[in-house]
Short mmCIF file of C-alpha atoms in Angstrom, two decimals:
data_model
loop_
_atom_site.label_atom_id
_atom_site.label_comp_id
_atom_site.label_asym_id
_atom_site.label_seq_id
_atom_site.Cartn_x
_atom_site.Cartn_y
_atom_site.Cartn_z
CA ASP V 6 -72.38 59.13 -50.84
CA ALA V 7 -75.14 62.27 -49.51
CA LYS V 8 -75.08 62.93 -45.94
CA THR V 9 -77.84 61.36 -43.85
CA THR V 10 -79.63 63.11 -40.83
CA GLN V 11 -81.62 61.16 -38.22
CA PRO V 12 -82.22 61.81 -34.65
CA PRO V 13 -79.75 61.08 -31.64
CA SER V 14 -82.64 58.52 -30.13
CA MET V 15 -85.72 57.54 -29.46
CA ASP V 16 -87.93 55.38 -27.33
CA CYS V 17 -90.36 52.63 -27.87
CA ALA V 18 -92.21 50.33 -26.14
CA GLU V 19 -91.97 46.69 -26.06
CA GLY V 20 -94.70 44.79 -28.81
CA ARG V 21 -95.47 48.71 -30.81
CA ALA V 22 -94.20 49.72 -34.15
CA ALA V 23 -90.99 51.34 -34.01
CA ASN V 24 -90.57 54.16 -36.27
CA LEU V 25 -87.30 55.32 -37.18
CA PRO V 26 -86.97 58.67 -39.72
CA CYS V 27 -84.18 59.51 -41.77
CA ASN V 28 -83.53 62.47 -43.90
CA HIS V 29 -81.28 62.43 -46.99
CA SER V 30 -82.21 64.85 -48.87
CA THR V 31 -79.71 65.42 -51.10
CA ILE V 32 -79.56 61.53 -52.01
CA SER V 33 -78.59 60.98 -55.88
CA GLY V 34 -80.44 58.72 -58.52
CA ASN V 35 -78.05 55.76 -58.35
CA GLU V 36 -78.43 56.00 -54.56
CA TYR V 37 -79.25 53.18 -52.35
CA VAL V 38 -80.39 53.48 -48.52
CA TYR V 39 -79.42 51.08 -46.54
CA TRP V 40 -80.08 50.78 -42.79
CA TYR V 41 -77.48 48.68 -40.17
CA ARG V 42 -78.12 47.82 -36.45
CA GLN V 43 -75.36 47.85 -33.72
CA ILE V 44 -75.94 46.08 -30.39
CA HIS V 45 -73.69 46.75 -27.71
CA SER V 46 -70.15 45.61 -27.95
CA GLN V 47 -71.26 43.75 -31.73
CA GLY V 48 -70.22 44.32 -35.07
CA PRO V 49 -73.28 45.94 -37.40
CA GLN V 50 -75.97 43.78 -38.35
CA TYR V 51 -77.42 44.60 -42.20
CA ILE V 52 -80.89 45.08 -42.00
CA ILE V 53 -82.77 46.41 -45.22
CA HIS V 54 -81.93 48.85 -48.36
CA GLY V 55 -83.80 49.93 -50.97
CA LEU V 56 -83.69 52.06 -54.19
CA LYS V 57 -87.63 53.51 -54.83
CA ASN V 58 -89.60 51.23 -53.76
CA ASN V 59 -91.05 50.14 -50.49
CA GLU V 60 -88.83 46.66 -48.91
CA THR V 61 -89.84 44.42 -46.27
CA ASN V 62 -88.13 41.53 -45.21
CA GLU V 63 -88.29 39.20 -42.07
CA MET V 64 -86.23 41.96 -39.66
CA ALA V 65 -88.24 45.12 -40.59
CA SER V 66 -89.66 47.06 -43.45
CA LEU V 67 -88.34 50.04 -45.52
CA ILE V 68 -90.55 53.50 -46.62
CA ILE V 69 -89.11 55.37 -48.77
CA THR V 70 -90.67 58.41 -49.83
CA GLU V 71 -91.31 59.17 -53.22
CA ASP V 72 -89.01 62.21 -53.61
CA ARG V 73 -86.33 59.81 -52.06
CA LYS V 74 -85.11 62.60 -49.44
CA SER V 75 -86.23 60.77 -46.56
CA SER V 76 -87.12 57.31 -45.73
CA THR V 77 -88.59 55.32 -42.44
CA LEU V 78 -87.45 52.14 -41.48
CA ILE V 79 -90.57 50.03 -39.16
CA LEU V 80 -89.53 47.33 -36.65
CA PRO V 81 -93.28 45.85 -36.68
CA HIS V 82 -93.33 44.72 -33.30
CA ALA V 83 -90.19 45.09 -31.06
CA THR V 84 -88.60 43.67 -29.21
CA LEU V 85 -85.70 44.27 -26.45
CA ARG V 86 -83.87 42.18 -28.27
CA ASP V 87 -83.88 44.97 -30.81
CA THR V 88 -82.30 48.00 -28.32
CA ALA V 89 -79.81 49.06 -30.31
CA VAL V 90 -78.11 51.91 -32.45
CA TYR V 91 -79.81 52.13 -35.78
CA TYR V 92 -77.87 53.48 -38.75
CA CYS V 93 -79.05 54.77 -42.33
CA ILE V 94 -76.29 55.21 -44.94
CA VAL V 95 -76.82 56.16 -48.46
CA ARG V 96 -74.23 53.98 -50.65
CA VAL V 97 -73.78 54.22 -54.21
CA ALA V 98 -75.53 51.39 -56.12
CA GLU V 99 -72.58 49.13 -57.20
CA GLY V 100 -70.48 51.42 -55.12
CA ASP V 101 -67.87 49.97 -52.43
CA TYR V 102 -68.57 49.27 -49.49
CA LYS V 103 -66.73 52.61 -47.51
CA LEU V 104 -69.99 53.54 -45.50
CA SER V 105 -70.25 56.15 -44.07
CA PHE V 106 -72.00 55.76 -40.43
CA GLY V 107 -72.85 59.13 -38.84
CA ALA V 108 -74.01 58.52 -35.07
CA GLY V 109 -77.04 57.26 -35.57
CA THR V 110 -79.80 56.63 -33.75
CA THR V 111 -79.93 55.04 -30.59
CA VAL V 112 -83.72 53.09 -29.92
CA THR V 113 -84.42 51.77 -26.27
CA VAL V 114 -86.88 49.25 -26.02
CA ARG V 115 -88.66 49.39 -23.08
CA ALA V 116 -90.23 46.62 -21.77
CA ASP L 6 -68.17 29.25 -41.55
CA THR L 7 -71.57 31.02 -40.38
CA GLY L 8 -69.69 35.02 -40.57
CA VAL L 9 -66.87 37.29 -40.47
CA SER L 10 -64.40 36.38 -37.86
CA GLN L 11 -62.09 38.87 -35.54
CA ASN L 12 -59.62 37.49 -33.38
CA PRO L 13 -58.26 38.64 -30.78
CA ARG L 14 -61.56 40.00 -29.77
CA HIS L 15 -60.04 41.78 -26.82
CA LYS L 16 -56.42 42.91 -26.65
CA ILE L 17 -54.70 45.56 -23.85
CA THR L 18 -51.69 47.13 -24.99
CA LYS L 19 -48.57 49.56 -23.51
CA ARG L 20 -47.86 52.64 -25.27
CA GLY L 21 -45.03 52.10 -28.33
CA GLN L 22 -45.58 48.31 -28.67
CA ASN L 23 -46.64 46.84 -31.89
CA VAL L 24 -50.30 44.89 -32.04
CA THR L 25 -51.86 42.75 -35.55
CA PHE L 26 -55.22 41.97 -35.57
CA ARG L 27 -56.81 38.83 -37.92
CA CYS L 28 -59.60 38.50 -40.11
CA ASP L 29 -61.21 35.97 -41.70
CA PRO L 30 -63.67 36.87 -43.91
CA ILE L 31 -66.44 34.95 -45.20
CA SER L 32 -65.71 32.30 -47.76
CA GLU L 33 -65.59 33.37 -51.47
CA HIS L 34 -66.39 36.74 -50.22
CA ASN L 35 -63.69 38.45 -52.28
CA ARG L 36 -63.80 41.70 -50.79
CA LEU L 37 -62.90 42.90 -47.60
CA TYR L 38 -63.05 46.18 -45.22
CA TRP L 39 -61.59 47.58 -42.18
CA TYR L 40 -63.03 49.92 -40.08
CA ARG L 41 -62.51 51.53 -36.76
CA GLN L 42 -65.06 52.97 -34.55
CA THR L 43 -64.53 54.98 -31.20
CA LEU L 44 -66.49 55.27 -28.09
CA GLY L 45 -70.07 56.92 -29.02
CA GLN L 46 -69.29 56.97 -33.04
CA GLY L 47 -70.15 54.94 -35.83
CA PRO L 48 -67.71 53.24 -37.51
CA GLU L 49 -65.29 54.82 -39.72
CA PHE L 50 -63.27 53.31 -43.04
CA LEU L 51 -60.13 52.74 -43.35
CA THR L 52 -59.37 50.26 -46.16
CA TYR L 53 -60.49 47.64 -48.33
CA PHE L 54 -59.35 44.58 -50.46
CA GLN L 55 -60.71 43.29 -53.80
CA ASN L 56 -58.81 39.63 -53.12
CA GLU L 57 -54.93 40.27 -52.42
CA ALA L 58 -55.35 44.18 -53.97
CA GLN L 59 -55.18 46.79 -51.48
CA LEU L 60 -57.31 49.21 -53.50
CA GLU L 61 -57.55 52.77 -51.38
CA LYS L 62 -56.65 53.31 -47.52
CA SER L 63 -58.34 56.03 -45.89
CA ARG L 64 -56.32 59.57 -44.32
CA LEU L 65 -57.20 58.15 -41.02
CA LEU L 66 -54.59 54.87 -42.20
CA SER L 67 -51.47 56.57 -41.02
CA ASP L 68 -48.19 55.41 -41.57
CA ARG L 69 -48.35 53.63 -37.91
CA PHE L 70 -51.02 51.19 -40.12
CA SER L 71 -50.92 48.50 -42.17
CA ALA L 72 -53.41 45.95 -43.58
CA GLU L 73 -52.26 43.08 -45.94
CA ARG L 74 -54.47 40.44 -47.08
CA PRO L 75 -51.68 37.94 -48.97
CA LYS L 76 -53.56 35.37 -50.73
CA GLY L 77 -57.08 36.98 -50.81
CA SER L 78 -58.47 35.04 -47.84
CA PHE L 79 -57.91 36.18 -44.70
CA SER L 80 -56.19 39.85 -43.71
CA THR L 81 -54.53 41.37 -40.83
CA LEU L 82 -54.33 44.91 -39.86
CA GLU L 83 -51.38 45.75 -37.84
CA ILE L 84 -50.60 48.79 -35.78
CA GLN L 85 -46.91 49.91 -34.90
CA ARG L 86 -45.86 52.04 -31.72
CA THR L 87 -49.51 52.33 -30.56
CA GLU L 88 -51.00 55.63 -29.24
CA GLN L 89 -53.74 55.65 -26.44
CA GLY L 90 -55.56 57.59 -29.03
CA ASP L 91 -55.62 54.34 -31.22
CA SER L 92 -57.88 52.86 -28.27
CA ALA L 93 -60.54 51.79 -30.84
CA MET L 94 -62.72 48.84 -32.08
CA TYR L 95 -61.54 47.53 -35.20
CA LEU L 96 -64.21 45.96 -37.28
CA CYS L 97 -64.04 43.82 -40.42
CA ALA L 98 -66.26 43.33 -42.89
CA SER L 99 -66.55 41.33 -45.93
CA SER L 100 -69.00 41.05 -49.23
CA GLN L 101 -69.21 39.15 -52.49
CA ASN L 102 -69.34 41.33 -55.03
CA LEU L 103 -70.62 45.28 -55.59
CA ASN L 104 -74.27 44.27 -55.26
CA THR L 105 -74.56 42.37 -51.96
CA GLU L 106 -74.39 43.67 -48.30
CA ALA L 107 -71.39 43.48 -46.34
CA PHE L 108 -71.28 41.42 -43.10
CA PHE L 109 -69.50 42.88 -40.42
CA GLY L 110 -67.50 40.87 -37.83
CA GLN L 111 -67.72 41.28 -34.04
CA GLY L 112 -64.38 43.23 -33.94
CA THR L 113 -61.29 43.58 -32.37
CA ARG L 114 -61.34 46.18 -29.24
CA LEU L 115 -58.13 47.52 -28.40
CA THR L 116 -56.91 49.67 -25.08
CA VAL L 117 -53.74 51.57 -25.49
CA VAL L 118 -53.07 52.03 -21.90
#
């Protein structure tokens, strides 16, 4: 699976949008971009995934560039409960869940 | 059943002792995964099962580690002769098939003293 690069940390104001970048320049055509987050002392939580098109669900939006070499996870209205480590992961379509998490981005939402 | 269940949530053991953790996946999820997470790092893959068959083991899984899923439902992870380096969070995840996302449990935090 392709590797990803994320900033180690970022701060966000409560109520504002949080934009989390991820670089995956070596992504292959059959690889999806997945996002998980992990709140302190809990297991990772699935957020969203996409292949080429932008995706939106009740938690977040995922914007993938046309060349698919980078993506941005958008939390539209960050709350204090969104404080967590966010992992951007590339996974082969229909591949097994041997996910390579990396270090992720520690997002701190401040009041 | 609303999620993946792991027991115990916390375990403190003396070096050299054996420990066993249990994972109950979401019902009808045929794939089950074990991960290990040390402080400040992301989870690392250890092994996975499709039903009762253990299909792959990471080289992180030394001979002291063994995992089973005897009836294709719950799974156990045993660590023999624990070492201080085994201290970590052990996470279990399950998925229904290749095309659906994996759901993680809350993990078992092991401390070897």
